[in-house]
Amino acid sequence: MKTILIIEDERDLAELVAFNLEKEGYQAVTAFDGASGLEAARTRNPDLIILDLMLPGVMGIDVCKMLKKSEKTATIPVIMLTARGEEIDRVVGFEVGADDYVVKPFSARELLLRVKAVLRRSLPDRPEGKILSIGPVTIDTARHQVVVAGEEVILTTTEFKLLLNLAERLGRVQSRDLLLKNVWGYNYVGDTRTVDTHVTRLRTKLGPAGDLIRTVRGFGYKMEEP
Ligand code: CA
């Protein structure tokens, strides 16, 4: 059974989300502020975190940054809850590292679709594992580990899948639509801008090796040997 942690200070909303998730067969854990949310993320080891952007005390953005910085919680996918007009670009961009976002007010169905899509993405789909080396970048698929010039780089599940998709098709251009389908899944409701923000974030994390991911203007991306 998958465990989902909901960090949301509006208790009615948190409980409504928990109720809907439990109805779908998930185990729901609720936390009503950032500090107890971080604590629950560390102790309950959830499969997914639904995190409200506006929280008292530690803000949602900072909670997300802390989750992504800690090795223990960095790979747990995060869906951010935002109000319309809040800074979605920052949320899905490099600065915060959320895997997806849902704009309030949302329907239970909308949130469940996102939850299912994000969980599907985070499933390990290559149990046998292999090692890919592209220039200074080494990707260990079994351990979900990326090392650049001897230093481990911590990637989110989505960033890892994106890098792997590019690395496995070395030198071949992939359209944004194809990447969206392969990395985010067929049922993903979103636009190709999502691909661009994640590629930007991935490049930054890879440092100088980020240049191995080339933009093919008006079409998509490809990864090349240096
Ligand atoms: Ca709130």
XYZ file of N, CA and C and ligand atoms in Angstrom:
679
model
N 0.837 -1.202 0.000
C 0.000 0.000 0.000
C 0.875 1.256 0.000
N 0.583 2.176 -0.891
C 1.379 3.412 -1.003
C 0.956 4.409 0.076
N 1.951 5.032 0.687
C 1.676 6.036 1.711
C 1.866 7.432 1.125
N 0.878 8.284 1.358
C 0.961 9.655 0.860
C 0.869 10.628 2.028
N 1.841 11.503 2.117
C 1.867 12.508 3.179
C 1.273 13.807 2.653
N 0.313 14.357 3.407
C -0.317 15.620 3.018
C 0.118 16.686 4.026
N 0.803 17.722 3.554
C 1.223 18.816 4.437
C 0.411 20.043 4.052
N -0.564 20.353 4.863
C -1.533 21.417 4.532
C -2.116 21.938 5.837
N -2.049 23.261 6.042
C -2.533 23.828 7.314
C -4.052 23.969 7.376
N -4.719 23.990 6.193
C -6.180 24.026 6.221
C -6.654 22.604 6.517
N -7.019 22.379 7.796
C -7.311 21.012 8.240
C -8.458 20.360 7.462
N -9.492 21.148 7.167
C -10.631 20.591 6.423
C -10.181 20.054 5.070
N -9.335 20.844 4.404
C -8.851 20.441 3.085
C -7.934 19.211 3.194
N -7.036 19.247 4.190
C -6.110 18.120 4.391
C -6.896 16.836 4.631
N -7.954 16.946 5.459
C -8.730 15.746 5.777
C -9.570 15.272 4.588
N -10.038 16.226 3.794
C -10.809 15.876 2.603
C -9.908 15.138 1.597
N -8.693 15.648 1.416
C -7.732 15.010 0.514
C -7.403 13.602 1.028
N -7.156 13.506 2.346
C -6.839 12.205 2.958
C -7.985 11.225 2.744
N -9.205 11.685 2.941
C -10.397 10.851 2.761
C -10.470 10.310 1.337
N -10.247 11.211 0.355
C -10.312 10.804 -1.044
C -9.205 9.825 -1.422
N -8.018 10.025 -0.843
C -6.896 9.119 -1.130
C -7.153 7.746 -0.521
N -7.688 7.745 0.702
C -7.961 6.467 1.367
C -9.040 5.681 0.617
N -10.013 6.414 0.071
C -11.067 5.782 -0.719
C -10.483 5.057 -1.931
N -9.353 5.574 -2.436
C -8.675 4.982 -3.600
C -7.668 3.910 -3.208
N -7.574 3.620 -1.901
C -6.680 2.548 -1.465
C -5.295 2.989 -1.026
N -5.079 4.305 -0.887
C -3.784 4.780 -0.383
C -3.859 4.945 1.127
N -2.675 4.911 1.753
C -2.618 5.247 3.168
C -2.255 6.727 3.255
N -3.080 7.516 3.944
C -2.830 8.959 4.016
C -2.324 9.359 5.401
N -1.314 10.221 5.409
C -0.774 10.771 6.652
C -0.903 12.282 6.528
N -1.400 12.963 7.553
C -1.540 14.417 7.458
C -0.622 15.129 8.451
N -0.113 16.279 8.016
C 0.659 17.159 8.898
C 0.156 18.571 8.629
N 0.008 19.383 9.692
C -0.643 20.682 9.515
C 0.323 21.870 9.519
N 1.618 21.602 9.606
C 2.598 22.684 9.432
C 3.891 22.102 8.873
N 4.777 22.995 8.455
C 5.998 22.580 7.771
C 6.897 21.699 8.616
N 7.107 22.096 9.880
C 8.035 21.358 10.739
C 7.565 19.922 10.969
N 6.268 19.738 11.290
C 5.802 18.370 11.519
C 5.718 17.603 10.205
N 5.538 18.336 9.093
C 5.552 17.711 7.780
C 6.918 17.117 7.460
N 7.976 17.900 7.737
C 9.344 17.429 7.501
C 9.651 16.215 8.365
N 9.207 16.294 9.616
C 9.409 15.194 10.557
C 8.712 13.918 10.034
N 7.463 14.079 9.589
C 6.701 12.927 9.076
C 7.353 12.357 7.816
N 7.918 13.236 6.975
C 8.582 12.770 5.751
C 9.775 11.887 6.101
N 10.475 12.265 7.178
C 11.661 11.500 7.582
C 11.299 10.173 8.257
N 10.249 10.212 9.089
C 9.939 9.025 9.884
C 8.987 8.050 9.186
N 8.054 8.584 8.370
C 7.062 7.693 7.749
C 7.473 7.204 6.365
N 8.522 7.815 5.802
C 9.028 7.412 4.490
C 7.910 7.252 3.445
N 7.165 8.334 3.177
C 6.041 8.237 2.235
C 6.494 8.028 0.787
N 5.572 7.522 -0.055
C 5.870 7.321 -1.471
C 5.671 8.610 -2.263
N 4.910 9.528 -1.678
C 4.590 10.789 -2.359
C 4.219 11.813 -1.297
N 4.525 13.084 -1.566
C 4.148 14.149 -0.629
C 3.314 15.183 -1.372
N 2.163 15.528 -0.784
C 1.349 16.626 -1.309
C 1.595 17.794 -0.365
N 2.136 18.877 -0.901
C 2.638 19.959 -0.059
C 2.006 21.294 -0.441
N 1.392 21.948 0.539
C 0.790 23.260 0.290
C 1.882 24.325 0.259
N 1.747 25.258 -0.663
C 2.760 26.325 -0.795
C 2.682 27.302 0.381
N 1.450 27.638 0.791
C 1.271 28.624 1.863
C 1.056 27.920 3.192
N 2.100 27.912 4.007
C 2.024 27.263 5.321
C 2.485 28.247 6.392
N 1.959 28.121 7.600
C 2.474 28.971 8.678
C 3.845 28.451 9.114
N 4.689 29.306 9.626
C 6.019 28.870 10.064
C 6.922 28.659 8.865
N 7.386 27.407 8.678
C 8.230 27.102 7.518
C 7.336 27.039 6.284
N 7.604 27.903 5.302
C 6.788 27.947 4.088
C 6.979 26.690 3.236
N 5.952 26.399 2.412
C 5.992 25.210 1.562
C 7.232 25.146 0.678
N 7.629 26.300 0.135
C 8.814 26.350 -0.738
C 10.047 25.883 0.029
N 10.187 26.343 1.268
C 11.355 25.957 2.068
C 11.284 24.492 2.487
N 10.076 24.017 2.773
C 9.905 22.599 3.108
C 10.369 21.755 1.923
N 9.942 22.144 0.721
C 10.304 21.397 -0.481
C 11.814 21.415 -0.693
N 12.427 22.585 -0.517
C 13.888 22.686 -0.672
C 14.598 21.768 0.317
N 14.110 21.756 1.568
C 14.745 20.911 2.593
C 14.579 19.427 2.261
N 13.387 19.059 1.759
C 13.148 17.660 1.371
C 14.115 17.249 0.274
N 14.308 18.140 -0.706
C 15.146 17.802 -1.854
C 16.631 17.829 -1.506
N 16.993 18.522 -0.433
C 18.397 18.599 -0.024
C 18.838 17.382 0.775
N 17.881 16.783 1.493
C 18.228 15.654 2.359
C 18.222 14.353 1.566
N 19.294 13.591 1.696
C 19.436 12.359 0.924
C 18.273 11.397 1.188
N 17.791 11.397 2.431
C 16.738 10.465 2.829
C 15.405 10.763 2.142
N 15.158 12.043 1.841
C 13.849 12.417 1.298
C 13.905 12.966 -0.131
N 15.118 13.103 -0.681
C 15.283 13.783 -1.987
C 14.524 13.106 -3.128
N 14.390 11.779 -3.069
C 13.761 11.093 -4.199
C 12.246 10.928 -4.038
N 11.686 11.397 -2.905
C 10.226 11.295 -2.739
C 9.582 12.365 -3.632
N 8.715 11.957 -4.573
C 8.100 12.967 -5.423
C 7.187 13.915 -4.632
N 7.165 15.185 -5.044
C 6.360 16.198 -4.360
C 5.381 16.833 -5.343
N 4.102 16.850 -4.960
C 3.105 17.617 -5.717
C 2.781 18.845 -4.884
N 2.970 20.019 -5.455
C 2.744 21.260 -4.727
C 1.316 21.752 -4.953
N 0.680 22.213 -3.875
C -0.639 22.830 -4.001
C -0.415 24.341 -4.011
N -0.872 25.014 -5.039
C -0.684 26.462 -5.112
C -2.027 27.133 -5.356
N -2.114 28.407 -4.970
C -3.297 29.181 -5.318
C -3.024 29.824 -6.662
N -4.070 30.142 -7.403
C -3.885 30.767 -8.706
C -3.056 32.043 -8.536
N -2.131 32.268 -9.418
C -1.348 33.502 -9.347
C -0.095 33.378 -8.514
N 0.037 32.270 -7.769
C 1.280 32.077 -7.036
C 2.378 31.670 -8.012
N 3.601 31.629 -7.499
C 4.741 31.548 -8.417
C 5.023 30.129 -8.908
N 4.192 29.693 -9.862
C 4.284 28.336 -10.376
C 5.652 28.057 -11.011
N 6.210 29.074 -11.685
C 7.522 28.879 -12.328
C 8.600 28.540 -11.311
N 8.534 29.193 -10.164
C 9.516 28.903 -9.118
C 9.276 27.513 -8.541
N 8.007 27.141 -8.442
C 7.647 25.860 -7.847
C 8.175 24.693 -8.682
N 7.913 24.725 -9.994
C 8.353 23.610 -10.835
C 9.776 23.814 -11.339
N 10.330 24.979 -11.090
C 11.676 25.272 -11.560
C 12.738 24.731 -10.628
N 13.951 25.041 -10.952
C 15.101 24.520 -10.219
C 15.079 24.884 -8.742
N 14.629 26.098 -8.465
C 14.761 26.631 -7.115
C 14.088 25.764 -6.051
N 12.934 25.198 -6.401
C 12.175 24.473 -5.390
C 12.241 22.952 -5.595
N 12.106 22.506 -6.839
C 12.282 21.075 -7.108
C 11.048 20.207 -6.972
N 9.848 20.815 -6.973
C 8.631 19.999 -6.935
C 8.505 19.229 -8.250
N 7.875 18.044 -8.200
C 7.715 17.226 -9.396
C 6.497 17.643 -10.210
N 5.526 18.236 -9.524
C 4.315 18.659 -10.210
C 3.574 19.635 -9.309
N 2.514 20.244 -9.838
C 1.726 21.140 -9.003
C 0.255 21.063 -9.391
N -0.607 21.396 -8.451
C -2.043 21.453 -8.708
C -2.527 22.799 -8.177
N -3.301 23.502 -9.010
C -3.774 24.828 -8.626
C -5.097 24.718 -7.880
N -5.172 25.413 -6.733
C -6.409 25.461 -5.947
C -7.385 26.449 -6.587
N -8.699 26.249 -6.563
C -9.347 25.045 -6.056
C -9.265 23.914 -7.079
N -9.100 22.677 -6.590
C -8.996 21.536 -7.488
C -10.056 20.510 -7.120
N -10.395 19.644 -8.082
C -11.349 18.577 -7.780
C -10.565 17.368 -7.265
N -11.251 16.491 -6.528
C -10.611 15.272 -6.021
C -10.074 14.452 -7.189
N -10.838 14.417 -8.286
C -10.450 13.632 -9.455
C -9.146 14.153 -10.066
N -9.061 15.489 -10.164
C -7.873 16.129 -10.732
C -6.623 15.765 -9.929
N -6.746 15.874 -8.599
C -5.603 15.572 -7.738
C -5.221 14.088 -7.847
N -6.237 13.207 -7.859
C -5.969 11.767 -7.957
C -5.251 11.410 -9.248
N -5.629 12.081 -10.360
C -4.961 11.832 -11.642
C -3.484 12.182 -11.548
N -3.217 13.332 -10.909
C -1.815 13.769 -10.747
C -1.043 12.799 -9.849
N -1.682 12.387 -8.757
C -1.046 11.450 -7.821
C -0.674 10.167 -8.553
N -1.633 9.624 -9.326
C -1.382 8.370 -10.045
C -0.271 8.545 -11.068
N -0.294 9.677 -11.789
C 0.724 9.925 -12.822
C 2.113 10.029 -12.198
N 2.216 10.763 -11.089
C 3.523 10.954 -10.445
C 4.023 9.633 -9.859
N 3.139 8.852 -9.254
C 3.554 7.560 -8.688
C 3.993 6.600 -9.790
N 3.298 6.625 -10.926
C 3.640 5.754 -12.049
C 5.042 6.096 -12.552
N 5.330 7.393 -12.615
C 6.630 7.859 -13.064
C 7.751 7.397 -12.154
N 7.450 7.289 -10.847
C 8.523 7.002 -9.896
C 8.772 5.500 -9.732
N 7.969 4.671 -10.438
C 8.187 3.226 -10.351
C 9.495 2.835 -11.015
N 10.304 2.014 -10.362
C 11.514 1.554 -11.037
C 11.111 0.594 -12.159
N 11.458 0.930 -13.416
C 10.985 0.098 -14.520
C 12.101 -0.774 -15.105
N 13.283 -0.723 -14.498
C 14.378 -1.566 -14.986
C 15.012 -2.283 -13.802
N 14.412 -3.377 -13.371
C 14.906 -4.043 -12.165
C 16.314 -4.599 -12.326
N 16.711 -4.976 -13.564
C 18.028 -5.602 -13.751
C 19.175 -4.604 -13.591
N 18.937 -3.355 -13.997
C 19.932 -2.313 -13.802
C 21.066 -2.344 -14.800
N 21.576 -1.176 -15.104
C 22.738 -1.072 -15.983
C 23.464 0.241 -15.703
N 24.689 0.329 -16.204
C 25.496 1.532 -16.020
C 25.696 2.202 -17.371
N 25.346 3.464 -17.458
C 25.559 4.224 -18.695
C 26.610 5.285 -18.424
N 27.583 5.413 -19.346
C 28.610 6.445 -19.197
C 28.602 7.353 -20.406
N 28.407 8.637 -20.182
C 28.457 9.622 -21.257
C 29.401 10.721 -20.792
N 30.590 10.733 -21.355
C 31.591 11.713 -20.902
C 31.802 11.580 -19.402
N 31.688 12.698 -18.656
C 31.918 12.644 -17.217
C 30.706 12.126 -16.428
N 29.599 11.846 -17.145
C 28.351 11.459 -16.467
C 28.214 9.932 -16.416
N 27.997 9.390 -15.214
C 27.739 7.963 -15.055
C 26.365 7.781 -14.424
N 25.536 6.964 -15.071
C 24.179 6.724 -14.579
C 24.057 5.255 -14.189
N 23.736 5.005 -12.922
C 23.526 3.649 -12.419
C 22.021 3.469 -12.252
N 21.398 2.701 -13.173
C 19.929 2.632 -13.171
C 19.393 1.829 -11.992
N 20.138 0.809 -11.538
C 19.640 0.001 -10.423
C 19.667 0.803 -9.121
N 20.712 1.579 -8.937
C 20.836 2.353 -7.695
C 20.220 3.746 -7.802
N 19.714 4.080 -9.011
C 19.137 5.410 -9.242
C 20.148 6.491 -8.887
N 21.395 6.253 -9.295
C 22.461 7.158 -8.889
C 23.127 7.799 -10.108
N 23.404 9.095 -9.986
C 24.101 9.810 -11.054
C 25.369 10.424 -10.468
N 26.496 10.135 -11.121
C 27.775 10.679 -10.675
C 28.358 11.500 -11.824
N 28.752 12.737 -11.521
C 29.375 13.588 -12.525
C 30.784 13.933 -12.051
N 31.790 13.538 -12.838
C 33.193 13.791 -12.509
C 33.493 13.373 -11.059
N 33.000 12.212 -10.669
C 33.299 11.660 -9.353
C 32.409 12.131 -8.219
N 31.536 13.105 -8.492
C 30.658 13.635 -7.440
C 29.221 13.172 -7.678
N 28.566 12.671 -6.636
C 27.171 12.274 -6.803
C 26.281 13.507 -6.935
N 25.353 13.442 -7.894
C 24.391 14.523 -8.084
C 23.023 13.983 -7.691
N 22.347 14.667 -6.770
C 21.032 14.198 -6.322
C 19.948 14.739 -7.246
N 19.248 13.830 -7.909
C 18.181 14.212 -8.831
C 16.835 13.749 -8.295
N 15.784 14.459 -8.672
C 14.441 13.983 -8.346
C 14.133 12.820 -9.297
N 13.071 12.075 -8.991
C 12.683 10.942 -9.830
C 12.450 11.388 -11.266
N 11.766 12.510 -11.434
C 11.455 13.008 -12.769
C 12.731 13.393 -13.507
N 13.636 14.091 -12.831
C 14.894 14.493 -13.455
C 15.698 13.255 -13.867
N 15.694 12.242 -13.006
C 16.421 11.014 -13.309
C 15.857 10.354 -14.565
N 14.533 10.246 -14.632
C 13.902 9.618 -15.803
C 14.180 10.410 -17.080
N 14.175 11.728 -16.938
C 14.442 12.602 -18.081
C 15.868 12.375 -18.586
N 16.825 12.367 -17.667
C 18.234 12.148 -18.036
C 18.413 10.774 -18.688
N 17.773 9.765 -18.090
C 17.893 8.405 -18.607
C 17.306 8.299 -20.014
N 16.155 8.949 -20.224
C 15.531 8.949 -21.547
C 16.449 9.538 -22.605
N 17.142 10.616 -22.242
C 18.057 11.266 -23.185
C 19.312 10.415 -23.384
N 19.836 9.865 -22.272
C 21.093 9.107 -22.327
C 20.933 7.798 -23.100
N 19.756 7.167 -22.965
C 19.526 5.893 -23.652
C 19.353 6.068 -25.151
N 19.071 7.288 -25.575
C 18.895 7.564 -27.012
C 19.937 8.592 -27.440
N 21.162 8.299 -27.079
C 22.284 9.212 -27.303
C 22.378 9.663 -28.761
N 22.468 10.978 -28.950
C 22.631 11.538 -30.291
C 21.341 11.651 -31.079
N 20.241 11.113 -30.507
C 18.962 11.175 -31.233
C 18.088 12.269 -30.640
N 17.561 13.107 -31.522
C 16.700 14.201 -31.064
C 15.356 13.652 -30.613
N 14.896 14.147 -29.468
C 13.572 13.746 -29.005
C 12.705 14.980 -28.831
N 11.502 14.911 -29.368
C 10.607 16.062 -29.285
C 10.118 16.233 -27.851
N 9.682 17.444 -27.555
C 9.122 17.710 -26.222
C 7.918 16.804 -25.949
N 7.100 16.591 -26.989
C 5.904 15.755 -26.822
C 6.288 14.313 -26.475
N 7.339 13.821 -27.139
C 7.774 12.451 -26.880
C 8.335 12.331 -25.462
N 9.124 13.337 -25.056
C 9.676 13.322 -23.695
C 8.555 13.389 -22.663
N 7.570 14.221 -22.957
C 6.428 14.362 -22.048
C 5.739 13.011 -21.868
N 5.583 12.286 -22.990
C 4.921 10.985 -22.979
C 5.783 9.947 -22.239
N 7.080 9.923 -22.554
C 7.963 8.907 -21.965
C 8.300 9.145 -20.499
N 8.458 10.402 -20.124
C 8.886 10.707 -18.757
C 7.688 10.939 -17.841
N 6.709 11.681 -18.337
C 5.567 12.041 -17.478
C 4.382 11.084 -17.633
N 4.342 10.336 -18.722
C 3.268 9.350 -18.904
C 2.151 9.836 -19.809
N 1.483 8.878 -20.420
C 0.442 9.163 -21.414
C -0.665 10.063 -20.894
N -1.031 9.838 -19.634
C -2.206 10.541 -19.124
C -1.874 11.886 -18.490
N -0.618 12.316 -18.643
C -0.218 13.554 -18.010
C -0.958 14.739 -18.615
N -1.540 15.561 -17.735
C -2.257 16.742 -18.196
C -1.317 17.931 -17.978
N -0.665 18.358 -19.006
C 0.267 19.468 -18.839
C 0.802 19.895 -20.185
N 1.654 20.934 -20.193
C 2.172 21.368 -21.478
C 3.682 21.144 -21.567
N 4.200 21.350 -22.775
C 5.601 21.042 -23.045
C 6.558 21.981 -22.311
N 6.041 23.068 -21.758
C 6.876 23.986 -20.975
C 7.447 23.249 -19.760
N 6.682 22.268 -19.263
C 7.143 21.437 -18.152
C 8.482 20.798 -18.501
N 8.610 20.313 -19.759
C 9.852 19.674 -20.193
C 10.989 20.689 -20.128
N 10.730 21.897 -20.621
C 11.773 22.937 -20.652
C 12.270 23.276 -19.241
N 11.356 23.440 -18.298
C 11.790 23.818 -16.938
C 12.590 22.682 -16.303
N 12.190 21.439 -16.565
C 12.932 20.318 -15.987
C 14.301 20.144 -16.643
N 14.396 20.386 -17.961
C 15.700 20.301 -18.638
C 16.632 21.376 -18.070
N 16.104 22.581 -17.869
C 16.904 23.673 -17.305
C 17.448 23.280 -15.944
N 16.585 22.715 -15.113
C 16.972 22.319 -13.764
C 18.019 21.196 -13.800
N 17.790 20.238 -14.701
C 18.706 19.101 -14.843
C 20.088 19.590 -15.280
N 20.116 20.497 -16.256
C 21.391 21.045 -16.737
C 22.139 21.722 -15.603
N 21.434 22.520 -14.822
C 22.082 23.234 -13.711
C 22.686 22.244 -12.727
N 21.934 21.179 -12.414
C 22.427 20.194 -11.452
C 23.651 19.441 -11.994
N 23.703 19.235 -13.307
C 24.825 18.503 -13.901
C 26.075 19.370 -14.031
N 25.927 20.690 -13.804
C 27.073 21.596 -13.895
C 27.567 21.695 -15.333
N 28.901 21.741 -15.539
C 29.436 21.863 -16.901
C 28.954 20.729 -17.814
N 28.707 19.528 -17.237
C 28.227 18.393 -18.039
C 26.818 18.627 -18.568
N 26.126 19.640 -18.046
C 24.785 19.992 -18.519
C 24.787 20.356 -19.995
N 25.966 20.795 -20.495
C 26.085 21.152 -21.918
C 25.930 19.948 -22.839
N 26.042 18.733 -22.280
C 25.858 17.525 -23.100
C 24.416 17.407 -23.574
N 23.502 18.088 -22.867
C 22.103 18.096 -23.305
C 21.917 19.309 -24.214
N 21.695 19.037 -25.486
C 21.582 20.107 -26.475
C 20.125 20.427 -26.771
N 19.858 21.725 -26.961
C 18.527 22.147 -27.388
C 18.492 22.124 -28.904
N 17.479 21.469 -29.454
C 17.284 21.512 -30.903
C 16.095 22.434 -31.131
N 16.420 23.648 -31.505
C 15.446 24.737 -31.526
C 14.143 24.377 -32.243
N 13.054 24.674 -31.570
C 11.740 24.443 -32.155
C 11.337 22.975 -32.212
N 12.166 22.085 -31.674
C 11.815 20.664 -31.747
C 11.931 19.945 -30.401
N 13.125 19.930 -29.848
C 13.257 19.209 -28.584
C 14.683 19.188 -28.079
N 15.097 18.021 -27.576
C 16.419 17.918 -26.965
C 17.119 16.629 -27.384
N 18.460 16.658 -27.285
C 19.209 15.420 -27.451
C 20.445 15.482 -26.550
N 20.956 14.317 -26.217
C 22.167 14.257 -25.430
C 23.274 13.737 -26.341
N 24.465 14.325 -26.194
C 25.581 13.937 -27.069
C 26.828 13.654 -26.261
N 27.679 12.790 -26.806
C 29.008 12.568 -26.220
C 29.797 13.880 -26.325
N 30.651 14.187 -25.355
C 31.422 15.415 -25.455
C 32.414 15.348 -26.629
Ca -2.304 26.940 3.324
